[in-house]
Tab-separated table of C-alpha atoms (C1' of nucleotides) in Angstrom:
chain	number	residue	atom	x	y	z
A	24	MET	CA	44.563	6.418	10.968
A	25	LYS	CA	42.475	3.508	9.886
A	26	TYR	CA	39.088	5.320	9.818
A	27	LYS	CA	37.899	7.823	7.254
A	28	ILE	CA	35.063	10.369	7.776
A	29	LYS	CA	32.626	10.968	5.057
A	30	SER	CA	29.602	13.184	4.655
A	31	ARG	CA	26.736	14.212	2.562
A	32	ILE	CA	25.099	17.725	2.554
A	33	TRP	CA	21.904	18.897	1.177
A	34	ILE	CA	19.916	22.064	1.084
A	35	GLU	CA	16.296	22.071	2.187
A	36	ALA	CA	13.403	24.463	1.611
A	37	ASP	CA	10.527	24.103	3.980
A	38	GLY	CA	11.608	20.624	5.088
A	39	ASN	CA	11.773	19.400	1.446
A	40	ILE	CA	15.058	18.551	-0.081
A	41	LEU	CA	16.127	21.175	-2.716
A	42	LEU	CA	19.552	20.231	-3.735
A	43	GLY	CA	21.869	17.289	-3.032
A	44	GLU	CA	24.828	15.793	-4.842
A	45	GLY	CA	22.874	13.906	-7.427
A	46	ARG	CA	20.778	16.936	-8.393
A	47	VAL	CA	23.819	19.207	-8.624
A	48	SER	CA	25.534	16.929	-10.948
A	49	LEU	CA	22.494	16.627	-12.995
A	50	LEU	CA	22.255	20.512	-13.246
A	51	LYS	CA	25.843	20.548	-14.182
A	52	ALA	CA	25.230	18.033	-16.874
A	53	ILE	CA	22.251	20.087	-18.172
A	54	ASP	CA	24.475	23.116	-18.335
A	55	GLU	CA	26.911	21.221	-20.420
A	56	THR	CA	24.598	19.478	-22.739
A	57	GLY	CA	21.763	22.043	-23.000
A	58	SER	CA	19.203	19.174	-22.835
A	59	LEU	CA	17.629	17.207	-20.011
A	60	SER	CA	17.584	14.076	-21.950
A	61	LYS	CA	21.251	14.255	-23.048
A	62	ALA	CA	22.175	15.158	-19.523
A	63	ALA	CA	20.398	12.043	-18.048
A	64	LYS	CA	21.952	9.802	-20.630
A	65	SER	CA	25.504	11.240	-19.908
A	66	LEU	CA	24.937	10.175	-16.306
A	67	GLY	CA	23.420	6.778	-16.935
A	68	MET	CA	20.108	7.959	-15.423
A	69	SER	CA	16.664	7.433	-17.011
A	70	TYR	CA	14.961	10.431	-18.352
A	71	LYS	CA	12.056	9.915	-16.049
A	72	LYS	CA	14.202	9.966	-12.934
A	73	ALA	CA	16.069	13.017	-14.104
A	74	TRP	CA	12.866	14.814	-14.905
A	75	SER	CA	11.322	14.214	-11.618
A	76	LEU	CA	14.615	15.273	-9.721
A	77	ILE	CA	14.534	18.544	-11.881
A	78	ASP	CA	10.762	18.992	-11.195
A	79	ALA	CA	11.503	18.844	-7.548
A	80	VAL	CA	14.258	21.393	-7.727
A	81	ASN	CA	12.330	23.755	-9.863
A	82	SER	CA	9.250	23.629	-7.670
A	83	ARG	CA	10.996	24.338	-4.409
A	84	ALA	CA	13.645	27.030	-5.470
A	85	GLU	CA	12.921	30.598	-4.687
A	86	LYS	CA	13.595	31.464	-8.381
A	87	PRO	CA	13.663	29.335	-11.570
A	88	VAL	CA	16.727	27.184	-11.746
A	89	ILE	CA	16.242	26.076	-15.416
A	90	THR	CA	14.312	27.180	-18.380
A	91	THR	CA	12.775	24.680	-20.804
A	92	SER	CA	11.503	24.771	-24.543
A	93	ILE	CA	9.634	22.268	-26.346
A	94	GLY	CA	9.692	21.680	-30.114
A	95	GLY	CA	11.707	23.620	-32.410
A	96	LYS	CA	14.651	22.918	-34.612
A	97	SER	CA	16.481	20.841	-32.018
A	98	GLY	CA	13.281	19.412	-30.482
A	99	GLY	CA	13.602	21.686	-27.494
A	100	GLY	CA	16.057	21.919	-24.591
A	101	THR	CA	16.757	22.792	-21.008
A	102	GLU	CA	19.057	25.431	-19.804
A	103	LEU	CA	20.503	26.364	-16.442
A	104	THR	CA	19.595	29.875	-15.341
A	105	SER	CA	22.258	32.105	-13.750
A	106	TYR	CA	20.450	31.606	-10.459
A	107	GLY	CA	20.880	27.928	-11.049
A	108	LYS	CA	24.606	28.293	-11.618
A	109	SER	CA	25.104	30.272	-8.464
A	110	LEU	CA	23.349	27.553	-6.566
A	111	VAL	CA	25.556	24.870	-8.113
A	112	ILE	CA	28.639	26.852	-7.261
A	113	ALA	CA	27.493	27.607	-3.626
A	114	PHE	CA	26.767	23.841	-3.102
A	115	GLU	CA	30.046	22.620	-4.407
A	116	THR	CA	32.199	25.063	-2.551
A	117	ILE	CA	30.473	24.485	0.699
A	118	ASN	CA	30.739	20.607	0.110
A	119	GLU	CA	34.364	20.863	-0.558
A	120	ASN	CA	35.011	23.062	2.559
A	121	CYS	CA	32.940	20.574	4.638
A	122	TRP	CA	35.243	17.637	3.605
A	123	LYS	CA	38.337	19.552	4.484
A	124	PHE	CA	36.787	20.612	7.805
A	125	LEU	CA	35.888	16.959	8.643
A	126	ASP	CA	39.267	15.650	7.744
A	127	LYS	CA	40.786	18.196	10.144
A	128	GLU	CA	38.286	17.198	12.765
A	129	ILE	CA	39.046	13.673	12.628
A	130	SER	CA	42.717	14.188	12.652
A	131	LYS	CA	42.350	15.904	16.026
A	132	THR	CA	40.995	12.646	17.604
A	133	ASP	CA	43.031	9.748	18.787
A	134	LEU	CA	40.690	7.069	17.127
B	7	MET	CA	17.284	32.906	4.520
B	8	LYS	CA	14.706	30.524	3.118
B	9	TYR	CA	17.117	27.628	2.791
B	10	LYS	CA	18.598	25.432	5.434
B	11	ILE	CA	21.672	23.197	5.053
B	12	LYS	CA	21.729	19.685	6.471
B	13	SER	CA	24.339	16.975	6.549
B	14	ARG	CA	24.996	13.518	7.554
B	15	ILE	CA	28.384	12.120	8.460
B	16	TRP	CA	29.678	8.698	8.981
B	17	ILE	CA	32.980	6.920	9.634
B	18	GLU	CA	34.154	4.193	7.276
B	19	ALA	CA	36.838	1.475	7.879
B	20	ASP	CA	38.027	-0.096	4.538
B	21	GLY	CA	35.144	1.208	2.551
B	22	ASN	CA	32.510	-0.163	4.898
B	23	ILE	CA	30.283	2.073	7.115
B	24	LEU	CA	31.427	1.727	10.714
B	25	LEU	CA	29.398	4.400	12.432
B	26	GLY	CA	26.519	6.583	11.485
B	27	GLU	CA	23.821	8.510	13.422
B	28	GLY	CA	21.555	5.477	13.723
B	29	ARG	CA	24.307	3.237	15.018
B	30	VAL	CA	25.569	5.913	17.484
B	31	SER	CA	22.119	6.326	19.056
B	32	LEU	CA	21.852	2.542	19.329
B	33	LEU	CA	25.199	2.368	20.956
B	34	LYS	CA	24.016	5.223	23.395
B	35	ALA	CA	20.794	3.284	24.239
B	36	ILE	CA	22.848	0.047	24.957
B	37	ASP	CA	24.964	2.089	27.291
B	38	GLU	CA	21.849	3.241	29.098
B	39	THR	CA	19.899	0.008	29.165
B	40	GLY	CA	22.640	-2.669	29.414
B	41	SER	CA	20.946	-4.700	26.864
B	42	LEU	CA	20.624	-4.803	23.069
B	43	SER	CA	17.042	-5.895	23.252
B	44	LYS	CA	15.950	-3.153	25.493
B	45	ALA	CA	17.987	-0.729	23.573
B	46	ALA	CA	16.069	-1.687	20.293
B	47	LYS	CA	12.862	-1.388	22.091
B	48	SER	CA	13.506	2.039	23.477
B	49	LEU	CA	14.256	3.193	19.876
B	50	GLY	CA	11.230	1.514	18.310
B	51	MET	CA	13.642	-0.700	16.336
B	52	SER	CA	13.357	-4.489	15.816
B	53	TYR	CA	15.847	-6.649	17.636
B	54	LYS	CA	16.983	-8.028	14.320
B	55	LYS	CA	17.882	-4.837	12.909
B	56	ALA	CA	19.596	-3.626	16.053
B	57	TRP	CA	21.591	-6.829	16.095
B	58	SER	CA	22.665	-6.589	12.390
B	59	LEU	CA	23.778	-3.001	13.121
B	60	ILE	CA	25.797	-3.888	16.125
B	61	ASP	CA	27.202	-6.889	14.285
B	62	ALA	CA	28.449	-4.637	11.469
B	63	VAL	CA	29.908	-2.149	14.047
B	64	ASN	CA	31.763	-4.769	15.956
B	65	SER	CA	33.178	-6.652	13.045
B	66	ARG	CA	34.696	-3.433	11.525
B	67	ALA	CA	35.967	-1.538	14.501
B	68	GLU	CA	39.654	-1.788	15.435
B	69	LYS	CA	38.838	-2.789	18.927
B	70	PRO	CA	35.772	-4.346	20.549
B	71	VAL	CA	32.923	-1.752	20.848
B	72	ILE	CA	30.544	-3.897	23.018
B	73	THR	CA	30.820	-6.938	25.178
B	74	THR	CA	27.982	-9.431	25.239
B	75	SER	CA	27.103	-12.196	27.647
B	76	ILE	CA	24.313	-14.913	27.116
B	77	GLY	CA	22.428	-16.533	29.934
B	78	GLY	CA	22.761	-15.891	33.577
B	79	LYS	CA	20.401	-14.237	36.137
B	80	SER	CA	19.272	-11.510	33.802
B	81	GLY	CA	19.371	-13.605	30.731
B	82	GLY	CA	22.466	-11.910	29.542
B	83	GLY	CA	23.388	-8.486	28.372
B	84	THR	CA	25.367	-6.136	26.129
B	85	GLU	CA	27.622	-3.355	27.354
B	86	LEU	CA	29.426	-0.574	25.692
B	87	THR	CA	33.273	-0.751	26.063
B	88	SER	CA	35.247	2.338	26.909
B	89	TYR	CA	36.458	2.246	23.442
B	90	GLY	CA	33.006	2.333	22.165
B	91	LYS	CA	32.197	5.281	24.490
B	92	SER	CA	35.136	7.148	23.036
B	93	LEU	CA	33.804	6.438	19.580
B	94	VAL	CA	30.394	7.804	20.459
B	95	ILE	CA	31.735	10.934	21.908
B	96	ALA	CA	34.084	11.662	19.002
B	97	PHE	CA	31.328	11.082	16.495
B	98	GLU	CA	28.849	13.320	18.235
B	99	THR	CA	31.221	16.230	18.791
B	100	ILE	CA	32.419	16.170	15.296
B	101	ASN	CA	28.847	16.073	14.081
B	102	GLU	CA	27.852	19.089	16.137
B	103	ASN	CA	30.881	20.961	14.893
B	104	CYS	CA	29.925	20.038	11.497
B	105	TRP	CA	26.508	21.492	11.727
B	106	LYS	CA	27.794	24.702	13.135
B	107	PHE	CA	30.327	24.960	10.423
B	108	LEU	CA	27.616	24.533	7.743
B	109	ASP	CA	25.414	26.996	9.173
B	110	LYS	CA	28.222	29.590	9.055
B	111	GLU	CA	29.082	28.617	5.543
B	112	ILE	CA	25.581	28.968	4.161
B	113	SER	CA	25.227	32.307	5.888
B	114	LYS	CA	28.198	33.527	3.998
B	115	THR	CA	26.365	33.094	0.717
B	116	ASP	CA	23.705	35.313	-0.847
B	117	LEU	CA	21.151	32.556	-1.703
C	77	DA	C1'	15.783	-29.842	35.901
C	78	DA	C1'	12.470	-26.364	34.684
C	79	DG	C1'	12.039	-21.459	33.809
C	80	DC	C1'	13.379	-17.107	32.508
C	81	DG	C1'	15.227	-13.174	29.570
C	82	DT	C1'	18.738	-12.585	26.771
C	83	DT	C1'	21.755	-13.218	22.524
C	84	DA	C1'	22.037	-15.046	17.876
C	85	DT	C1'	20.242	-16.438	13.318
C	86	DA	C1'	17.190	-18.133	9.367
C	87	DT	C1'	13.126	-17.764	6.847
C	88	DT	C1'	9.259	-15.658	5.241
C	89	DT	C1'	6.205	-11.679	4.351
C	90	DG	C1'	4.963	-7.042	3.255
C	91	DT	C1'	5.888	-2.492	1.598
C	92	DA	C1'	7.876	1.489	-0.488
C	93	DA	C1'	11.154	3.191	-3.750
C	94	DA	C1'	13.242	2.732	-8.253
C	95	DG	C1'	12.907	1.413	-13.042
C	96	DG	C1'	10.916	0.303	-17.546
C	97	DT	C1'	7.573	1.119	-21.133
C	98	DA	C1'	4.240	3.784	-23.553
C	99	DT	C1'	2.306	7.964	-25.120
C	100	DA	C1'	1.057	12.767	-26.101
C	101	DA	C1'	2.368	17.571	-27.191
C	102	DC	C1'	5.264	20.691	-29.099
C	103	DG	C1'	7.410	23.647	-32.805
C	104	DA	C1'	11.030	24.572	-36.427
C	105	DT	C1'	12.386	22.162	-40.679
C	106	DT	C1'	11.778	19.918	-44.884
D	178	DA	C1'	1.556	17.706	-43.697
D	179	DA	C1'	5.243	14.526	-42.225
D	180	DT	C1'	9.601	14.208	-39.523
D	181	DC	C1'	12.460	14.794	-35.694
D	182	DG	C1'	14.294	15.162	-30.964
D	183	DT	C1'	12.741	17.066	-27.155
D	184	DT	C1'	9.754	17.829	-22.839
D	185	DA	C1'	6.060	15.985	-20.041
D	186	DT	C1'	3.426	12.342	-17.691
D	187	DA	C1'	0.802	8.069	-16.672
D	188	DC	C1'	0.891	3.217	-15.710
D	189	DC	C1'	2.822	-1.048	-14.599
D	190	DT	C1'	6.535	-4.096	-13.092
D	191	DT	C1'	10.399	-5.122	-10.464
D	192	DT	C1'	13.476	-4.986	-6.902
D	193	DA	C1'	15.616	-3.757	-2.772
D	194	DC	C1'	14.795	-2.853	1.935
D	195	DA	C1'	12.235	-3.267	6.220
D	196	DA	C1'	9.498	-5.886	9.271
D	197	DA	C1'	7.435	-9.913	11.215
D	198	DT	C1'	7.815	-14.584	12.754
D	199	DA	C1'	10.249	-18.687	14.345
D	200	DT	C1'	13.862	-21.265	16.664
D	201	DA	C1'	17.929	-22.501	19.107
D	202	DA	C1'	21.466	-21.795	22.730
D	203	DC	C1'	23.033	-20.141	26.869
D	204	DG	C1'	23.604	-19.935	32.102
D	205	DC	C1'	21.871	-18.114	36.465
D	206	DT	C1'	18.075	-18.838	39.653
D	207	DT	C1'	14.706	-21.421	41.964
DNA sequence: AAGCGTTATATTTGTAAAGGTATAACGATT
DNA sequence: AATCGTTATACCTTTACAAATATAACGCTT
């Protein structure tokens, strides 16, 4: 088999993208670092881009995905809500299942 | 369920994209019209873009996907080979199966 | 040999997306 | 009240991609 099959999935809410691979990895980085700026840095992404991605996610999700605080001892921070965590887990498991499914599908063909 | 799950699949050969949705619909239009320029026009796509897409497909596929002729009574033309047809069919059936699979997957969650 | 519609390709132009920079606000700590 | 690291947002620049334009070659047909 010379050919490989690839895929990208995403979740939409009212026609707008809610979650894709990039946003999920950003949410995961937020969960690990407790900060949007640190998360962005860890992914080599500008803070601005990270912020606009998170803004889109938060404005379209049914429930808050993150909580933010400004000021304070550490300057502030961003944390993933438990709802956000469940979104991340659902996305990643479906994504992995999709890959397996597609590999099976293409192995059925005679390409 | 407020959320919808979407996907795009594509087939790669040695890390390069061989076939995606856009290329498949172009191949189908070629099969219907017998001409690359007519196919491009029917899809509202510039000839140049259509040609470069087809060029990429043809240079990466294991076997020729189209045959072209220049000059002649109708000016020339482009036709889909039977191998090209089998590629199109394989892609479309896998794509539809993928959509169904994903709908099932997301309905399992409690998002 | 002139004309036609097509394939094939280079060059330029225009536009939308991404990126960089700057700045304000915030609140605990010192 | 000055400092610090963070969130939040505006503005400008750059860059990558799409689109438009131009041109050549080809081979039936007339």
